Structure formats: C-alpha cells, structure tokens
Amino acid sequence: MSSRAMSSAHGRETVSGLSMGSALFAGVLMIMVGIFHVVAGLAAVIEDEFFVVGSQYAFEIDTTTWGWIHMAAGAIVALAGFAVLSGHLWARIFAIVIALASAVTNFFYIPYYPFWSILMIAIDVAIIWGLATYGRGDTVEAERT
C-alpha cells in the first residue's frame, strides 16, 4: 500500500519524497532567481553603461528603468520562493504565475543581456515544471496498488 493510500485511510493525504523534492527544488530556485534579479537590477541602476543594447529591438526601455523592474521582480520572486517552501497550494499557484512573469520579463531583457536572459528563462521553465508536476506521480502510484 502506498504512503498516499495509507494516509488517506487515516484521513490525511501525503505526497511522495520525489514530489516534495521537486517543490523544494523549485522554491530554492525561485529564491536564487530572485537574488539574481536583484543583483542584475542593482548593476543596471548603479552603472547605466554596464548593459549595452547591441541592435535595434522593438521594446526599448531605459536601462535604469529595467534595473528597478528587475529589483522589484526579484523581491517578489524570492518571496514567492519562500512561500513555496511553506508547502501550501496557494503558494505553488502564486509561484507558477510569478515564474511565468519572470520569464516574460527576461524575454524583454534579451537585448540588454542575451545569454543571461535566456538562462533565466530556462530556469523559470524548470521552476514551472517542478511546481506543476507536484503530486502527479503519487496518483499513478496509488492507482497501481
């Protein structure tokens, strides 16, 4: 009998270690991404000439403005990561929305720092995957028993 099935018999439902690990991984990644956003934002605010736009891009915003956007977004992403570590469903849903917003923000940041932006988008996708698959394997395991 699986841990989920045993817990359901006692009126409580638990999830597997793998599922908890993916949520923990996503929460820690969100805290890390939030810190990265804040550092990138500080670099843009402190030294306006640090980021150079290589070619014409449809979305052109002042580097200092991008710095403030990144610092605010970084704080929100890190807070969402801490909320995920609390284990609540609302925190996972909120974190998925915030990770999606982080990916979109980094898409618009591509002309300023292309490699960094693409790396951050990939990490945001990993966060969304980790949170969206939370508990999925447990259902299959419970059905097999």
Coordinates of C-alpha atoms in Angstrom, one line a residue:
M1 CA 0.0 0.0 0.0
S2 CA 1.4 3.4 -0.9
S3 CA 2.0 6.2 1.6
R4 CA -0.8 8.2 -0.1
A5 CA -3.2 5.3 0.2
M6 CA -2.3 4.6 3.9
S7 CA -2.6 8.3 4.7
S8 CA -6.0 8.5 3.1
A9 CA -7.2 5.7 5.3
H10 CA -6.3 7.8 8.3
G11 CA -8.0 10.9 6.8
R12 CA -4.7 12.7 5.8
E13 CA -3.1 12.8 2.4
T14 CA 0.7 12.9 1.9
V15 CA 2.9 13.2 -1.1
S16 CA 6.0 11.2 -2.1
G17 CA 9.5 12.3 -1.4
L18 CA 10.1 12.9 -5.1
S19 CA 7.2 15.3 -5.3
M20 CA 8.3 17.1 -2.2
G21 CA 11.8 17.3 -3.6
S22 CA 10.6 18.9 -6.9
A23 CA 8.7 21.6 -4.9
L24 CA 11.7 22.2 -2.6
F25 CA 14.0 22.4 -5.7
A26 CA 11.6 24.9 -7.3
G27 CA 11.3 27.0 -4.1
V28 CA 15.1 27.2 -3.7
L29 CA 15.5 28.0 -7.4
M30 CA 13.0 30.9 -7.0
I31 CA 14.9 32.3 -4.1
M32 CA 18.1 32.1 -6.2
V33 CA 16.4 33.7 -9.3
G34 CA 15.1 36.5 -7.1
I35 CA 18.5 37.2 -5.8
F36 CA 19.9 37.2 -9.4
H37 CA 17.2 39.6 -10.5
V38 CA 18.1 42.0 -7.6
V39 CA 21.8 41.8 -8.5
A40 CA 21.2 42.4 -12.2
G41 CA 18.9 45.3 -11.2
L42 CA 21.5 46.9 -9.0
A43 CA 24.1 46.6 -11.7
A44 CA 21.7 48.4 -14.1
V45 CA 20.8 51.2 -11.6
I46 CA 24.4 51.7 -10.3
E47 CA 26.2 51.6 -13.6
D48 CA 24.0 52.7 -16.5
E49 CA 26.6 51.9 -19.1
F50 CA 27.1 48.3 -17.9
F51 CA 24.4 46.9 -20.2
V52 CA 24.7 47.9 -23.9
V53 CA 22.0 47.2 -26.5
G54 CA 23.6 45.6 -29.5
S55 CA 20.9 46.1 -32.2
Q56 CA 17.5 47.7 -32.6
Y57 CA 14.8 46.0 -30.7
A58 CA 11.1 46.6 -30.7
F59 CA 10.9 47.1 -26.9
E60 CA 13.3 49.8 -25.9
I61 CA 13.3 50.9 -22.2
D62 CA 16.0 52.9 -20.3
T63 CA 18.5 50.6 -18.5
T64 CA 17.8 52.3 -15.2
T65 CA 14.1 51.5 -15.6
W66 CA 15.0 47.9 -16.3
G67 CA 17.1 47.9 -13.2
W68 CA 14.2 49.0 -11.0
I69 CA 11.9 46.5 -12.7
H70 CA 14.4 43.7 -12.0
M71 CA 14.9 44.7 -8.4
A72 CA 11.1 44.7 -7.7
A73 CA 10.6 41.5 -9.6
G74 CA 13.5 39.9 -7.8
A75 CA 12.0 40.7 -4.4
I76 CA 8.6 39.2 -5.5
V77 CA 10.2 36.1 -7.0
A78 CA 12.2 35.5 -3.8
L79 CA 9.2 35.9 -1.6
A80 CA 7.2 33.5 -3.8
G81 CA 10.1 31.0 -3.4
F82 CA 9.9 31.3 0.4
A83 CA 6.1 30.8 0.2
V84 CA 6.6 27.6 -1.8
L85 CA 8.7 26.3 1.0
S86 CA 5.7 26.6 3.3
G87 CA 4.0 23.8 1.3
H88 CA 0.7 25.5 0.6
L89 CA -1.2 25.0 -2.6
W90 CA -1.8 28.8 -3.0
A91 CA 1.9 29.3 -2.8
R92 CA 2.6 26.9 -5.6
I93 CA -0.1 28.5 -7.8
F94 CA 1.3 32.0 -7.0
A95 CA 4.8 30.9 -7.7
I96 CA 3.9 29.5 -11.1
V97 CA 2.3 32.8 -12.1
I98 CA 5.4 34.7 -10.7
A99 CA 7.8 32.4 -12.6
L100 CA 5.8 33.0 -15.8
A101 CA 6.1 36.8 -15.2
S102 CA 9.8 36.4 -14.5
A103 CA 10.3 34.6 -17.9
V104 CA 8.3 37.3 -19.7
T105 CA 10.4 40.0 -18.0
N106 CA 13.6 38.3 -19.1
F107 CA 12.3 37.9 -22.6
F108 CA 12.1 41.7 -22.8
Y109 CA 15.6 42.0 -21.3
I110 CA 17.2 39.9 -24.1
P111 CA 18.6 42.9 -26.0
Y112 CA 20.5 44.1 -22.9
Y113 CA 22.0 40.8 -21.7
P114 CA 21.0 37.9 -24.1
F115 CA 22.8 34.9 -22.6
W116 CA 21.7 35.8 -19.0
S117 CA 18.1 36.4 -20.1
I118 CA 17.9 33.0 -21.9
L119 CA 19.4 31.2 -18.9
M120 CA 16.9 32.9 -16.6
I121 CA 14.0 31.9 -18.9
A122 CA 15.3 28.3 -18.8
I123 CA 15.4 28.3 -15.0
D124 CA 11.9 29.8 -14.9
V125 CA 10.7 26.9 -17.1
A126 CA 12.3 24.4 -14.7
I127 CA 10.6 26.1 -11.8
I128 CA 7.2 26.0 -13.5
W129 CA 7.8 22.3 -14.3
G130 CA 8.8 21.4 -10.8
L131 CA 5.7 23.1 -9.3
A132 CA 3.2 21.9 -12.0
T133 CA 4.2 18.3 -11.5
Y134 CA 3.8 18.4 -7.7
G135 CA 2.0 15.3 -6.6
R136 CA 1.4 13.9 -10.2
G137 CA 3.5 10.7 -9.6
D138 CA 1.6 9.9 -6.4
T139 CA -1.7 9.5 -8.1
V140 CA -0.3 6.9 -10.5
E141 CA 1.4 5.1 -7.7
A142 CA -1.8 5.0 -5.6
E143 CA -3.8 3.6 -8.6
R144 CA -1.3 0.7 -9.1
T145 CA -1.9 -0.6 -5.6

